[in-house]
PDB file of C-alpha atoms in Angstrom:
ATOM      1  CA  MET A   1      68.310  58.366   9.575  1.00 61.00           C
ATOM      2  CA  GLY A   2      69.774  61.600   8.254  1.00 82.00           C
ATOM      3  CA  SER A   3      73.341  60.277   8.207  1.00 88.00           C
ATOM      4  CA  THR A   4      72.207  57.091   6.448  1.00 92.00           C
ATOM      5  CA  ARG A   5      70.383  59.077   3.780  1.00 91.00           C
ATOM      6  CA  LYS A   6      73.448  61.291   3.321  1.00 93.00           C
ATOM      7  CA  GLY A   7      75.627  58.203   2.900  1.00 94.00           C
ATOM      8  CA  MET A   8      73.256  56.805   0.274  1.00 95.00           C
ATOM      9  CA  LEU A   9      73.412  60.135  -1.571  1.00 95.00           C
ATOM     10  CA  ASN A  10      77.225  60.061  -1.540  1.00 96.00           C
ATOM     11  CA  VAL A  11      77.191  56.519  -2.944  1.00 96.00           C
ATOM     12  CA  LEU A  12      74.742  57.563  -5.658  1.00 96.00           C
ATOM     13  CA  ILE A  13      76.870  60.564  -6.644  1.00 96.00           C
ATOM     14  CA  ALA A  14      80.000  58.382  -6.702  1.00 96.00           C
ATOM     15  CA  ALA A  15      78.224  55.844  -8.935  1.00 95.00           C
ATOM     16  CA  VAL A  16      77.143  58.583 -11.363  1.00 95.00           C
ATOM     17  CA  LEU A  17      80.652  60.050 -11.518  1.00 94.00           C
ATOM     18  CA  TRP A  18      82.173  56.582 -12.006  1.00 94.00           C
ATOM     19  CA  GLY A  19      79.688  55.761 -14.783  1.00 93.00           C
ATOM     20  CA  SER A  20      80.150  59.079 -16.586  1.00 93.00           C
ATOM     21  CA  SER A  21      83.949  58.809 -16.399  1.00 94.00           C
ATOM     22  CA  GLY A  22      83.725  55.274 -17.807  1.00 94.00           C
ATOM     23  CA  VAL A  23      81.603  56.485 -20.728  1.00 94.00           C
ATOM     24  CA  CYS A  24      84.044  59.334 -21.415  1.00 91.00           C
ATOM     25  CA  ALA A  25      87.007  56.926 -21.338  1.00 92.00           C
ATOM     26  CA  GLN A  26      85.254  54.535 -23.726  1.00 94.00           C
ATOM     27  CA  TYR A  27      84.395  57.434 -26.069  1.00 93.00           C
ATOM     28  CA  ILE A  28      88.019  58.618 -26.103  1.00 93.00           C
ATOM     29  CA  MET A  29      89.230  55.069 -26.805  1.00 92.00           C
ATOM     30  CA  GLU A  30      86.862  54.751 -29.773  1.00 93.00           C
ATOM     31  CA  GLN A  31      87.876  58.165 -31.135  1.00 91.00           C
ATOM     32  CA  SER A  32      91.606  57.412 -30.826  1.00 91.00           C
ATOM     33  CA  GLN A  33      91.176  54.127 -32.726  1.00 85.00           C
ATOM     34  CA  MET A  34      89.681  56.025 -35.672  1.00 71.00           C
TER      35      MET A  34
END
């Protein structure tokens, strides 16, 4: 149970990092176009 919960936490953290990096990349793209 503990290992499964830890795995879920790792997946959640990875998803947050992926999402935030995507937002930052999109923001930079919009700024560079201006």
